Every structure is written in structure tokens, then in C-alpha cells.
Short mmCIF file of C-alpha atoms and ligand atoms in Angstrom, two decimals:
data_model
loop_
_atom_site.label_atom_id
_atom_site.label_comp_id
_atom_site.label_asym_id
_atom_site.label_seq_id
_atom_site.Cartn_x
_atom_site.Cartn_y
_atom_site.Cartn_z
CA UNK K 246 -3.71 29.63 -33.42
CA UNK K 247 -6.37 26.78 -33.01
CA UNK K 248 -3.94 25.21 -30.36
CA UNK K 249 -4.24 28.49 -28.38
CA UNK K 250 -8.15 29.05 -28.80
CA UNK K 251 -8.28 25.38 -27.37
CA UNK K 252 -5.91 26.49 -24.94
CA UNK K 253 -7.71 29.41 -23.75
CA UNK K 254 -11.40 27.29 -23.67
CA UNK K 255 -9.94 24.92 -21.70
CA UNK K 256 -8.06 27.42 -19.42
CA UNK K 257 -5.08 25.59 -20.13
CA UNK K 258 -1.54 26.90 -20.41
CA UNK K 259 1.00 25.56 -23.44
CA UNK K 260 2.23 22.29 -23.13
CA UNK K 261 5.64 23.30 -22.45
CA UNK K 262 8.35 21.22 -24.44
CA UNK K 263 9.38 18.07 -22.73
CA UNK K 264 12.87 18.74 -21.96
CA UNK K 265 14.04 16.65 -19.67
CA UNK K 266 16.99 18.24 -18.95
CA UNK K 267 15.09 20.47 -17.66
CA UNK K 268 17.42 23.52 -17.75
CA UNK K 269 15.76 26.53 -19.57
CA UNK K 270 12.51 25.19 -18.67
CA UNK K 271 9.72 28.15 -17.63
CA UNK K 272 7.01 27.15 -15.32
CA UNK K 273 3.02 28.26 -16.16
CA UNK K 274 1.80 29.94 -13.15
CA UNK K 275 -1.71 28.41 -12.64
CA UNK K 276 -3.45 30.80 -10.65
CA UNK K 277 -6.39 29.78 -8.11
CA UNK K 278 -9.37 30.68 -10.12
CA UNK K 279 -8.01 27.94 -12.46
CA UNK K 280 -6.58 25.40 -10.60
CA UNK K 281 -9.27 25.58 -7.55
CA UNK K 282 -7.25 24.35 -4.86
CA UNK K 283 -9.41 24.40 -1.84
CA UNK K 284 -7.39 25.48 0.73
CA UNK K 285 -9.06 23.61 3.70
CA UNK K 286 -7.63 20.59 2.15
CA UNK K 287 -4.33 21.56 2.95
CA UNK K 288 -1.94 20.61 5.79
CA UNK K 289 -1.45 23.07 8.62
CA UNK K 290 1.67 21.56 8.95
CA UNK K 291 2.42 21.95 5.23
CA UNK K 292 2.17 25.21 5.07
CA UNK K 293 3.85 25.96 8.47
CA UNK K 294 7.11 24.60 6.97
CA UNK K 295 6.73 26.73 3.51
CA UNK K 296 6.40 29.58 5.19
CA UNK K 297 9.37 29.05 7.59
CA UNK K 298 11.76 28.16 4.98
CA UNK K 299 10.35 30.96 2.85
CA UNK K 300 11.35 33.22 5.95
CA UNK K 301 14.13 32.18 5.96
CA UNK K 302 14.90 33.48 2.74
CA UNK K 303 14.21 30.38 0.78
CA UNK K 304 11.74 28.81 -2.47
CA UNK K 305 9.68 26.14 -0.90
CA UNK K 306 6.50 24.71 -1.94
CA UNK K 307 4.02 21.27 -1.63
CA UNK K 308 4.99 19.24 -4.19
CA UNK K 309 4.19 16.12 -5.76
CA UNK K 310 1.61 13.83 -5.08
CA UNK K 311 -0.39 16.13 -2.69
CA UNK K 312 -0.45 19.05 -5.65
CA UNK K 313 -1.68 16.48 -7.83
CA UNK K 314 -4.58 15.63 -5.41
CA UNK K 315 -5.27 18.90 -4.03
CA UNK K 316 -6.33 19.60 -8.02
CA UNK K 317 -8.41 16.71 -7.94
CA UNK K 318 -10.07 17.62 -5.10
CA UNK K 319 -8.94 14.93 -3.22
CA UNK K 320 -7.40 15.04 0.21
CA UNK K 321 -3.63 14.26 0.35
CA UNK K 322 -2.58 11.50 2.76
CA UNK K 323 0.60 12.83 3.11
CA UNK K 324 2.44 16.28 2.03
CA UNK K 325 6.25 16.56 0.61
CA UNK K 326 7.77 20.10 0.31
CA UNK K 327 10.71 20.83 -2.09
CA UNK K 328 13.24 23.72 -1.36
CA UNK K 329 16.29 25.04 -2.45
CA UNK K 330 17.87 24.54 1.02
CA UNK K 331 20.23 22.07 1.60
CA UNK K 332 19.05 19.20 3.90
CA UNK K 333 21.33 20.57 6.30
CA UNK K 334 20.02 24.15 6.18
CA UNK K 335 16.50 22.66 6.48
CA UNK K 336 17.18 20.90 9.39
CA UNK K 337 18.50 23.86 11.16
CA UNK K 338 15.31 25.97 11.27
CA UNK K 339 13.28 22.82 12.35
CA UNK K 340 13.82 21.65 16.01
CA UNK K 341 12.24 18.29 15.50
CA UNK K 342 13.85 17.07 11.77
CA UNK K 343 15.97 13.94 11.07
CA UNK K 344 18.32 13.32 7.83
CA UNK K 345 17.20 10.21 6.60
CA UNK K 346 17.93 8.10 3.53
CA UNK K 347 21.23 7.75 1.52
CA UNK K 348 20.56 7.01 -1.95
CA UNK K 349 18.12 9.92 -1.40
CA UNK K 350 18.72 12.18 1.09
CA UNK K 351 15.46 13.84 2.62
CA UNK K 352 14.77 15.63 5.95
CA UNK K 353 11.61 14.46 8.15
CA UNK K 354 10.07 17.16 9.95
CA UNK K 355 7.53 16.06 12.41
CA UNK K 356 4.41 17.78 14.33
CA UNK K 357 2.95 16.22 17.27
CA UNK K 358 -0.90 16.63 17.14
CA UNK K 359 -4.21 15.70 18.95
CA UNK K 360 -4.34 12.67 16.87
CA UNK K 361 -0.83 10.97 15.51
CA UNK K 362 2.23 12.76 14.42
CA UNK K 363 2.20 14.14 11.12
CA UNK K 364 5.71 13.95 9.26
CA UNK K 365 6.17 16.48 6.64
CA UNK K 366 9.33 15.07 4.11
CA UNK K 367 11.29 18.10 2.88
CA UNK K 368 13.63 17.28 -0.18
CA UNK K 369 16.34 19.60 -1.97
CA UNK K 370 15.61 20.31 -5.59
CA UNK K 371 17.90 17.71 -7.26
CA UNK K 372 19.81 17.82 -10.70
CA UNK K 373 18.59 15.46 -13.18
CA UNK K 374 20.22 12.79 -14.73
CA UNK K 375 22.70 14.24 -17.18
CA UNK K 376 24.56 16.18 -14.67
CA UNK K 377 25.07 13.25 -12.34
CA UNK K 378 26.02 10.56 -15.03
CA UNK K 379 28.68 9.06 -12.63
CA UNK K 380 26.15 7.70 -10.32
CA UNK K 381 24.49 5.43 -12.74
CA UNK K 382 24.51 1.79 -13.12
CA UNK K 383 25.21 -0.26 -16.51
CA UNK K 384 21.31 -0.97 -17.28
CA UNK K 385 20.58 3.14 -16.55
CA UNK K 386 19.75 2.63 -13.00
CA UNK K 387 20.59 5.63 -10.79
CA UNK K 388 22.09 4.80 -7.57
CA UNK K 389 22.73 7.90 -5.96
CA UNK K 390 20.87 10.98 -6.29
CA UNK K 391 22.17 13.59 -4.12
CA UNK K 392 23.03 16.29 -6.42
CA UNK K 393 21.26 19.43 -5.93
CA UNK K 394 19.86 21.49 -8.99
CA UNK K 395 17.44 24.24 -9.89
CA UNK K 396 13.65 24.31 -9.76
CA UNK K 397 13.41 23.71 -13.05
CA UNK K 398 15.33 20.95 -13.04
CA UNK K 399 13.73 19.10 -9.88
CA UNK K 400 10.89 19.20 -11.66
CA UNK K 401 12.03 17.63 -15.11
CA UNK K 402 13.03 14.65 -13.08
CA UNK K 403 9.98 13.76 -11.18
CA UNK K 404 8.49 10.77 -13.08
CA UNK K 405 4.91 12.44 -14.61
CA UNK K 406 3.55 15.25 -15.28
CA UNK K 407 0.83 15.34 -12.79
CA UNK K 408 3.61 14.66 -10.12
CA UNK K 409 5.47 17.89 -11.18
CA UNK K 410 3.36 20.75 -10.04
CA UNK K 411 4.44 22.89 -7.43
CA UNK K 412 2.26 24.82 -4.65
CA UNK K 413 2.76 28.20 -3.15
CA UNK K 414 0.14 28.67 -0.37
CA UNK K 415 1.44 31.98 0.80
CA UNK K 416 0.59 33.17 -3.46
CA UNK K 417 -1.76 30.06 -3.92
CA UNK K 418 -0.08 29.64 -7.46
CA UNK K 419 0.63 26.24 -8.65
CA UNK K 420 3.91 26.38 -10.83
CA UNK K 421 3.30 23.38 -13.65
CA UNK K 422 6.72 23.01 -15.43
CA UNK K 423 5.24 20.14 -17.86
CA UNK K 424 1.79 20.51 -18.44
CA UNK K 425 0.69 18.57 -15.36
CA UNK K 426 -2.68 20.70 -14.95
CA UNK K 427 -3.62 19.95 -19.31
CA UNK K 428 -3.16 16.19 -18.00
CA UNK K 429 -5.24 16.16 -15.16
CA UNK K 430 -8.10 17.55 -17.20
CA UNK K 431 -7.40 15.36 -20.06
CA UNK K 432 -6.95 12.65 -17.39
CA UNK K 433 -3.72 11.10 -18.86
CA UNK K 434 -0.80 9.65 -17.07
CA UNK K 435 2.37 11.26 -18.87
CA UNK K 436 6.01 10.68 -18.59
CA UNK K 437 8.15 13.50 -18.18
CA UNK K 438 11.16 12.91 -21.12
CA UNK K 439 12.03 9.55 -22.84
CA UNK K 440 9.48 6.75 -21.52
CA UNK K 441 12.28 4.34 -21.78
CA UNK K 442 15.27 5.85 -20.81
CA UNK K 443 13.38 6.82 -17.29
CA UNK K 444 12.08 3.70 -17.18
CA UNK K 445 15.41 2.02 -17.45
CA UNK K 446 16.78 4.74 -14.62
CA UNK K 447 14.39 3.97 -12.25
CA UNK K 448 12.37 0.67 -13.27
CA UNK K 449 9.82 1.34 -9.99
CA UNK K 450 8.00 4.27 -12.30
CA UNK K 451 6.45 1.19 -14.19
CA UNK K 452 4.58 0.08 -11.27
CA UNK K 453 3.92 3.72 -10.19
CA UNK K 454 2.53 4.37 -13.67
CA UNK K 455 0.03 1.47 -12.98
CA UNK K 456 -0.68 2.43 -9.26
CA UNK K 457 -1.51 5.77 -10.27
CA UNK K 458 -3.81 4.63 -13.45
CA UNK K 459 -5.57 2.72 -10.78
CA UNK K 460 -5.78 5.27 -8.33
CA UNK K 461 -7.05 8.41 -10.42
CA UNK K 462 -9.28 6.10 -13.24
CA UNK K 463 -6.60 8.08 -15.65
CA UNK K 464 -5.14 6.36 -19.05
CA UNK K 465 -1.82 5.68 -19.18
CA UNK K 466 -0.77 7.87 -22.37
CA UNK K 467 0.70 5.34 -25.43
CA UNK K 468 4.04 6.37 -25.22
CA UNK K 469 4.56 6.32 -21.12
CA UNK K 470 2.50 2.87 -21.69
CA UNK K 471 3.91 1.13 -24.48
CA UNK K 472 7.58 0.34 -23.38
CA UNK K 473 6.19 -1.59 -19.99
CA UNK K 474 5.46 -4.60 -21.68
CA UNK K 475 9.37 -4.60 -23.05
CA UNK K 476 11.04 -3.47 -19.98
CA UNK K 477 9.12 -5.39 -17.32
CA UNK K 478 12.01 -7.63 -16.10
CA UNK K 479 13.62 -4.57 -15.03
CA UNK K 480 11.48 -4.35 -12.19
CA UNK K 481 13.92 -7.23 -10.73
CA UNK K 482 16.73 -4.94 -10.10
CA UNK K 483 15.36 -2.52 -8.22
CA UNK K 484 15.89 -3.46 -4.16
CA UNK K 485 12.94 -5.87 -2.82
CA UNK K 486 12.12 -3.20 0.12
CA UNK K 487 11.40 -0.18 -2.62
CA UNK K 488 9.77 -2.58 -4.14
CA UNK K 489 7.48 -3.83 -0.96
CA UNK K 490 6.88 0.03 -0.05
CA UNK K 491 5.40 0.48 -3.70
CA UNK K 492 3.27 -2.61 -3.90
CA UNK K 493 2.15 -1.92 -0.37
CA UNK K 494 1.26 1.98 -1.33
CA UNK K 495 -0.92 0.20 -4.56
CA UNK K 496 -2.74 -2.35 -2.19
CA UNK K 497 -3.67 0.63 0.52
CA UNK K 498 -4.37 2.82 -2.21
CA UNK K 499 -8.25 2.11 -2.14
CA UNK K 500 -8.09 0.68 -5.43
CA UNK K 501 -6.13 -2.47 -4.89
CA UNK K 502 -8.64 -5.05 -7.08
CA UNK K 503 -8.12 -2.35 -10.07
CA UNK K 504 -4.66 -2.09 -9.45
CA UNK K 505 -3.55 -5.95 -9.26
CA UNK K 506 -5.68 -6.55 -12.36
CA UNK K 507 -3.90 -3.14 -13.92
CA UNK K 508 -0.61 -5.29 -12.99
CA UNK K 509 -1.58 -8.12 -14.76
CA UNK K 510 -2.45 -6.26 -18.11
CA UNK K 511 0.63 -5.00 -18.15
CA UNK K 512 2.20 -8.14 -17.70
CA UNK K 513 3.65 -6.70 -14.66
CA UNK K 514 3.17 -8.97 -12.05
CA UNK K 515 5.54 -11.90 -12.87
CA UNK K 516 7.72 -12.77 -10.14
CA UNK K 517 6.62 -9.65 -7.48
CA UNK K 518 3.73 -11.58 -5.67
CA UNK K 519 4.22 -15.18 -6.96
CA UNK K 520 1.58 -16.62 -4.58
CA UNK K 521 -0.66 -14.22 -5.29
CA UNK K 522 -0.21 -14.92 -9.51
CA UNK K 523 -0.52 -18.79 -8.60
CA UNK K 524 -3.96 -17.86 -6.82
CA UNK K 525 -5.70 -15.98 -9.51
CA UNK K 526 -5.35 -18.88 -11.80
CA UNK K 527 -8.13 -20.51 -9.26
CA UNK K 528 -11.59 -19.57 -9.79
CA UNK K 529 -12.11 -20.31 -6.32
CA UNK K 530 -8.86 -18.39 -4.59
CA UNK K 531 -9.29 -15.49 -7.39
CA UNK K 532 -12.84 -15.14 -5.44
CA UNK K 533 -11.24 -15.09 -2.16
CA UNK K 534 -8.72 -12.34 -3.20
CA UNK K 535 -11.19 -10.64 -5.10
CA UNK K 536 -13.54 -10.41 -1.71
CA UNK K 537 -10.47 -9.47 0.56
CA UNK K 538 -9.35 -6.87 -1.85
CA UNK K 539 -12.36 -5.06 -2.30
CA UNK K 540 -13.21 -5.40 1.79
CA UNK K 541 -9.71 -3.38 1.93
CA UNK K 542 -10.77 -0.82 -0.98
CA UNK K 543 -13.90 -0.28 0.57
CA UNK K 544 -12.30 0.12 4.36
CA UNK K 545 -10.05 2.42 2.95
CA UNK K 546 -12.09 4.70 0.95
CA UNK K 547 -14.62 4.79 4.37
CA UNK K 548 -11.49 6.36 6.03
CA UNK K 549 -10.71 3.08 8.28
CA UNK K 550 -7.64 1.34 8.77
CA UNK K 551 -6.11 -1.53 7.06
CA UNK K 552 -3.29 -3.16 8.51
CA UNK K 553 -0.42 -4.55 5.76
CA UNK K 554 -0.32 -7.88 7.77
CA UNK K 555 -3.82 -8.47 7.70
CA UNK K 556 -3.63 -8.04 4.39
CA UNK K 557 -0.95 -9.96 3.25
CA UNK K 558 -2.40 -12.52 5.40
CA UNK K 559 -5.38 -12.32 3.07
CA UNK K 560 -3.80 -12.58 -0.24
CA UNK K 561 -1.28 -15.50 0.69
CA UNK K 562 -4.21 -17.43 2.45
CA UNK K 563 -5.68 -19.83 -0.33
CA UNK K 564 -2.33 -20.80 -1.47
CA UNK K 565 -1.43 -21.51 2.41
CA UNK K 566 -4.93 -23.32 2.68
CA UNK K 567 -3.39 -25.56 -0.14
CA UNK K 568 -0.43 -26.32 1.42
CA UNK K 569 -2.11 -26.69 4.62
CA UNK K 570 -4.90 -29.54 2.87
CA UNK K 571 -2.22 -31.61 1.55
CA UNK K 572 0.06 -31.62 4.25
CA UNK K 573 -2.86 -32.71 6.72
CA UNK K 574 -3.65 -35.46 3.50
CA UNK K 575 -0.57 -36.62 3.88
CA UNK K 576 -0.95 -37.75 7.23
CA UNK K 577 0.68 -34.81 9.28
CA UNK K 578 -1.34 -33.55 12.02
CA UNK K 579 -3.60 -30.58 11.76
CA UNK K 580 -1.36 -27.88 13.72
CA UNK K 581 1.79 -29.05 12.86
CA UNK K 582 0.87 -29.20 9.43
CA UNK K 583 -0.66 -25.51 9.74
CA UNK K 584 2.60 -24.06 11.08
CA UNK K 585 4.71 -25.89 8.11
CA UNK K 586 2.55 -24.50 5.48
CA UNK K 587 2.75 -20.81 6.97
CA UNK K 588 6.97 -21.27 6.73
CA UNK K 589 6.32 -22.71 3.11
CA UNK K 590 4.30 -19.85 2.29
CA UNK K 591 6.30 -16.93 3.58
CA UNK K 592 9.28 -18.29 2.19
CA UNK K 593 7.44 -19.11 -0.94
CA UNK K 594 6.43 -15.31 -1.27
CA UNK K 595 9.79 -14.00 0.07
CA UNK K 596 10.89 -15.20 -3.37
CA UNK K 597 9.47 -12.37 -4.96
CA UNK K 598 9.13 -9.39 -2.34
CA UNK K 599 9.82 -10.26 0.80
CA UNK K 600 7.06 -9.08 3.08
CA UNK K 601 8.57 -7.28 6.04
CA UNK K 602 9.59 -9.01 9.46
CA UNK K 603 7.06 -6.74 11.46
CA UNK K 604 4.07 -7.60 9.33
CA UNK K 605 4.91 -11.32 8.80
CA UNK K 606 4.75 -11.71 12.72
CA UNK K 607 1.23 -9.93 12.30
CA UNK K 608 -0.11 -12.44 9.59
CA UNK K 609 1.63 -15.47 11.46
CA UNK K 610 -1.09 -14.44 14.60
CA UNK K 611 -3.84 -14.33 12.34
CA UNK K 612 -3.06 -17.31 10.38
CA UNK K 613 -2.71 -19.19 13.77
CA UNK K 614 -5.59 -18.22 15.79
CA UNK K 615 -8.09 -19.15 12.78
CA UNK K 616 -8.10 -23.24 14.22
CA UNK K 617 -9.34 -21.69 17.10
CA UNK K 618 -12.48 -20.20 16.22
CA UNK K 619 -13.82 -23.65 15.15
CA UNK K 620 -13.74 -24.68 18.84
CA UNK K 621 -16.98 -23.33 20.86
CA UNK K 622 -17.28 -25.22 24.09
CA UNK K 623 -16.14 -24.87 27.59
CA UNK K 624 -14.11 -21.62 28.02
CA UNK K 625 -12.64 -22.01 24.45
CA UNK K 626 -14.18 -18.51 22.77
CA UNK K 627 -13.53 -17.09 26.14
CA UNK K 628 -9.93 -17.69 25.90
CA UNK K 629 -9.97 -16.61 21.84
CA UNK K 630 -11.66 -13.12 22.81
CA UNK K 631 -8.54 -12.37 24.95
CA UNK K 632 -5.72 -13.37 22.84
CA UNK K 633 -4.28 -9.27 21.62
CA UNK K 634 -4.83 -9.83 17.97
CA UNK K 635 -8.66 -11.56 18.46
CA UNK K 636 -9.98 -8.72 16.35
CA UNK K 637 -7.66 -9.11 13.20
CA UNK K 638 -8.17 -12.68 13.63
CA UNK K 639 -12.05 -12.28 13.94
CA UNK K 640 -11.95 -10.26 10.62
CA UNK K 641 -10.26 -12.52 8.93
CA UNK K 642 -12.83 -15.48 9.63
CA UNK K 643 -15.28 -13.24 8.73
CA UNK K 644 -13.36 -13.05 5.46
CA UNK K 645 -13.07 -16.50 5.07
CA UNK K 646 -16.78 -17.20 6.01
CA UNK K 647 -17.82 -15.07 3.34
CA UNK K 648 -16.20 -17.22 0.58
CA UNK K 649 -16.52 -20.75 2.18
CA UNK K 650 -13.12 -21.08 3.18
CA UNK K 651 -15.08 -22.11 6.48
CA UNK K 652 -18.83 -22.08 7.49
CA UNK K 653 -20.80 -19.44 6.53
CA UNK K 654 -23.07 -19.56 9.94
CA UNK K 655 -19.48 -19.73 11.92
CA UNK K 656 -19.05 -15.97 10.98
CA UNK K 657 -22.84 -14.97 12.53
CA UNK K 658 -22.24 -17.02 15.68
CA UNK K 659 -18.87 -15.35 16.77
CA UNK K 660 -20.17 -12.52 15.78
CA UNK K 661 -23.60 -13.00 18.30
CA UNK K 662 -20.84 -14.22 20.64
CA UNK K 663 -18.95 -10.85 20.80
CA UNK K 664 -21.57 -8.73 21.34
CA UNK K 665 -23.77 -10.82 23.70
CA UNK K 666 -23.94 -10.70 27.54
CA UNK K 667 -22.59 -13.53 29.82
CA UNK K 668 -25.88 -15.62 29.85
CA UNK K 669 -26.43 -15.37 26.34
CA UNK K 670 -22.90 -16.45 25.65
CA UNK K 671 -23.56 -19.41 27.35
CA UNK K 672 -26.62 -20.47 25.64
CA UNK K 673 -25.03 -19.59 22.25
CA UNK K 674 -22.16 -22.36 23.78
CA UNK K 675 -24.68 -24.70 24.75
CA UNK K 676 -26.47 -24.97 21.25
CA UNK K 677 -22.52 -24.72 19.34
CA UNK K 678 -22.93 -28.60 20.34
CA UNK K 679 -25.73 -29.62 18.09
CA UNK K 680 -26.02 -26.82 15.57
CA UNK K 681 -24.61 -29.15 12.83
CA UNK K 682 -21.64 -26.84 12.09
CA UNK K 683 -18.90 -28.86 10.52
CA UNK K 684 -15.79 -28.11 12.86
CA UNK K 685 -14.18 -26.92 10.13
CA UNK K 686 -14.03 -27.16 6.35
CA UNK K 687 -9.97 -26.89 6.37
CA UNK K 688 -7.76 -28.16 5.83
CA UNK K 689 -9.40 -31.56 5.61
CA UNK K 690 -13.25 -31.42 5.25
CA UNK K 691 -15.28 -32.08 7.95
CA UNK K 692 -14.95 -35.63 7.94
CA UNK K 693 -11.66 -36.08 8.14
CA UNK K 694 -11.19 -33.66 10.66
CA UNK K 695 -13.76 -35.44 12.87
CA UNK K 696 -12.19 -38.51 12.35
CA UNK K 697 -8.67 -36.88 13.52
CA UNK K 698 -10.12 -35.41 16.81
CA UNK K 699 -11.49 -38.33 17.73
CA UNK K 700 -8.67 -39.56 17.96
CA UNK K 701 -6.91 -36.98 20.20
CA UNK K 702 -7.32 -36.60 24.07
CA UNK K 703 -8.94 -34.04 25.52
CA UNK K 704 -5.36 -32.66 27.18
CA UNK K 705 -3.64 -33.21 23.59
CA UNK K 706 -6.44 -30.73 22.50
CA UNK K 707 -6.19 -28.44 25.27
CA UNK K 708 -2.69 -27.81 24.76
CA UNK K 709 -3.31 -27.41 21.59
CA UNK K 710 -5.35 -24.45 21.95
CA UNK K 711 -2.96 -22.95 24.22
CA UNK K 712 -0.57 -22.90 21.39
CA UNK K 713 -2.91 -21.36 19.37
CA UNK K 714 -4.07 -18.67 21.77
CA UNK K 715 -0.32 -17.64 22.55
CA UNK K 716 -0.77 -16.26 18.87
CA UNK K 717 1.43 -19.82 17.61
CA UNK K 718 4.90 -19.04 19.83
CA UNK K 719 5.47 -21.67 21.82
CA UNK K 720 6.93 -21.14 25.35
P1 ATP S 290 1.03 9.22 -3.37
O1 ATP S 290 0.23 10.00 -3.41
O2 ATP S 290 0.53 7.49 -3.36
O3 ATP S 290 1.97 9.27 -2.32
P2 ATP S 290 3.39 10.34 -4.58
O4 ATP S 290 3.11 10.74 -6.09
O5 ATP S 290 3.17 11.92 -3.70
O6 ATP S 290 1.96 9.77 -4.44
P3 ATP S 290 5.77 9.37 -3.38
O7 ATP S 290 5.90 8.38 -3.86
O8 ATP S 290 5.10 10.32 -1.92
O9 ATP S 290 4.09 9.54 -4.34
O10 ATP S 290 6.54 10.66 -4.20
C1 ATP S 290 6.45 11.89 -4.04
C2 ATP S 290 6.55 12.43 -5.85
O11 ATP S 290 8.11 12.40 -5.85
C3 ATP S 290 6.21 12.50 -6.29
O12 ATP S 290 4.71 12.82 -6.37
C4 ATP S 290 7.10 12.73 -7.90
O13 ATP S 290 6.93 13.93 -8.02
C5 ATP S 290 8.71 12.22 -7.26
N1 ATP S 290 9.17 10.87 -7.17
C6 ATP S 290 8.67 9.84 -6.42
N2 ATP S 290 9.00 8.71 -6.99
C7 ATP S 290 9.44 8.93 -7.96
C8 ATP S 290 10.28 8.06 -8.98
N3 ATP S 290 10.58 7.00 -9.07
N4 ATP S 290 10.98 8.82 -10.26
C9 ATP S 290 10.70 10.27 -10.59
N5 ATP S 290 10.20 10.76 -9.33
C10 ATP S 290 9.56 10.17 -8.67
MG1 MG S 291 3.06 10.90 -1.34
#
């Protein structure tokens, strides 16, 4: 009675029993005056996809994170559609569509717009674990997930209640199978079904719980939170590429700093980002990482782009810088030491989750460009400006200059140089000779570096810069 009254008061439906078999569950229909989704936040292409499927006689809804975000009044960054049409049936309806995935088959429908192409991910309703028992590993982890099921089953096999809502743009209703609306109102992340079992099926859900908590500022409900400390090690069974995607989503969520802290609090960070663990234990490195992540969060929240290569270059820099310093202190020349330190850092990170090759190339370019910013004489600054990834290298140097990894005024000098006309540039170069800036604070501090430099001939310095300017690639 009281619960019913509260439900009415909070305009929520009764919480359905969390039955993960899903077979008998009925969805609670939420009307537009309650969910208040702003149709202006919908992707026209996602609506086209649901419409086309429905016209062909199938069920089709926008689903998952997009519905969660729409209810929260946030513009979703991508849209997923769920349907009872099989992947082959979906493919027949859309000319620009592609079947992807093995473990989890879905169809990508691509739309080419004015800005960038939009991909709508269409997945077929899936059956729950009980009916696909033969596809489960000994640890409980799901290996294959391509058995089609009913709509209720599809809802039951999703991870959290707030991710298991379906929106029909035609009728403007939300179908809520697991009390997701109520959990959104109470700001709760709650696993559907038995959390221990669900984490065993797919340990990545632990990381997702943390990610959504950081992103939405919701609390993880206690039964959902408790098993994470104990089951954390299962995360290492997850293929590295999936882990990388999920960590990248966390880092690019606009709440990366909160996310990394939450991973620590939950004890889930071990071995994922080994070098960040190490860096966070040291005040100065932690300051660098915090600055890098806060900058990233601000950029993302302001709608600017962030490259994963830049992000990982920042996260791994404190460790790389230490290695670089140690090698130079041991007598290795500056640039070979930098390259050796880069190789070591990447190899060490790859013992956790491996950074994908394409991002690795970006990271190397950014790192190898750094010593070039110290050279502010002759044609050097002009040539550095021409390097293809100059902007990323410059942004990175600015970040370093903010935390004392290079001199604070170096950042300002380059900012002035970029914006100056030709004669101002010549003045800046002339003034750089005696502005008293130490040539570098890395790797070995100003004095050592000066000594090291004076030993080298001009032509050696020239070759070195060419090498840096080629993005560290030797011809
Ligand atoms: P984001 O906004 O970060 O993309 P999302 O919830 O949309 O968040 P996706 O990875 O795009 O996350 O997944 C889409 C939906 O698929 C989820 O909302 C959830 O319903 C379901 N899902 C994704 N991963 C899992 C998983 N590991 N276990 C169960 N359901 C999942
Ligand atoms: Mg999504």
C-alpha cells in the first residue's frame, strides 16, 4: 500500500522482480509525460532505422545507453537499436549495412551526413545465459552470444537496470523491464539478476559499473558493488582488446579523473594500467596525470576532440620521463635514451592492456617531438611547425610546461611563436638566445644537458633534429 503510494508519488512503476531468466517479465510502459525525453536529442538516423524495421513488420527500439542518456537529458554519443529481426533480415533492409562480430554478431548501418558518417548498431534480441549453457567457459564467462531470444530475455541479459530500457520513437514510449526509471531517479547503478553470477559471466561488467558511476555520479547499489573487491582478478580473463575499449571509454567519458580514482577505490586497477598505478604513487607524477585527465575531461565536456594517442602519451609520460632520465644518467646520449625509454615504457604497459598499434604510432610521434621544442635557434622552430603532428606535440609540451616537466615559459614562447608574423618570429628567436631559459629540464636537468650539448658538433645536432622532425622514424 505504502509502496504503491510512493510509486504514485514518484510517478514510477512498481519495481518488477529481478528475474534474470527474463522469460515471463512484462515491461512497464513509461509515457512521454513521465520520461520527458526531448525528441530533439534523438538521432534522425536511429529513428530511420527503427522506422524501416517496424515498417517491415519487426519490433525495433532504441536501446541501452542512448535511452539512459536521453532520460537524463544528455545527448547520447551513439545510438544502438534492438530488434527481433535476425542480422540477415536487418542487412536485407539497409543498403549500407555490414555484419560484424563473431562472439556477438551485430549489424552496422552507416549513414553519410554532412559532418562524419554515423553508424547505428543494430542487434537482435538475445536469449539469456540459461538457454545458452554450452557457450560458457569453466569460470562462468560467456564465450558466444548469438542465440536469439524474446524481447524480455534481451532485457534480462543486459547489464544494469538503467541500461535495459527500450524507446520506441513512433509511440514515444519507454519500455522498462527492470525498474531502470526508478533507478535513474534514485541515481542507482544496479545489476540485473545475481551480481556475482553476472560478473562471472562477463567480468568487464565490473569495469562498466565503475565507468557509469563516474560518468553519471550515481551510487553503485551495495549488492552490485560488494562482489567487485573479491572478483576483481577475473578481469584478467577478458581479452585485451575488449579491456582496452572499455578503459578508453572510461578515459574519454569526460569523467576520466573520477573514473581512475573510482577504479582505485574499487581495487580494480591492478595490472590494467600498470604504469599509471606506479605513477599515482608518486606525488609529482600523480599531479601530471591529474592535470592531463582534467584537461581531457574539460575538452570533452566542451565538445572538443581528444585523441587516444595523446591521452595515453600523457598517462605514460611520467614513467617514460623517469626511464629516460635514468638512461641519460647512465651515460646514454639524449635521443637514443629517449627512444630506448619509449620502447621500454610501451613494452611495460603492454603487460597490462596493450595499447593498439595505431595509437602507439601517435604516442611515439608526440614523445619524439618533445626535445625539438627546446631548440629555438635558426630554422629549427620553423621546421618543427611543419611536422605533421605538430599540434599534438605542442599541446603535449604545454601540458608538460604546466606541471614543471619543462620550463613554464617554454609553453608561452611557443604560443607566441605560433601566433606571430615573420618579423615577430625572428625577434622571438633572437630573444630566445638570452632569455635564460634552461634548454631543458628533461632528462638530466639543465647543467648536465648543457654539458652534454657542448660536446656535440653542430652537424650532429642537425641530424638529431631531422630525426625528431621525421616523427622519430629513421629513413
Ligand atoms: P556508452 O554511453 O558509454 O556507450 P552504453 O551503455 O551504451 O554506454 P555500450 O557498450 O554502447 O554501453 O553498450 C550498449 C548496451 O549494451 C548497454 O547499455 C547494455 O544494455 C548492453 N551491454 C553492453 N555491454 C554489456 C555487457 N558486458 N553485459 C551486458 N550488457 C551489456
Ligand atoms: Mg553506447
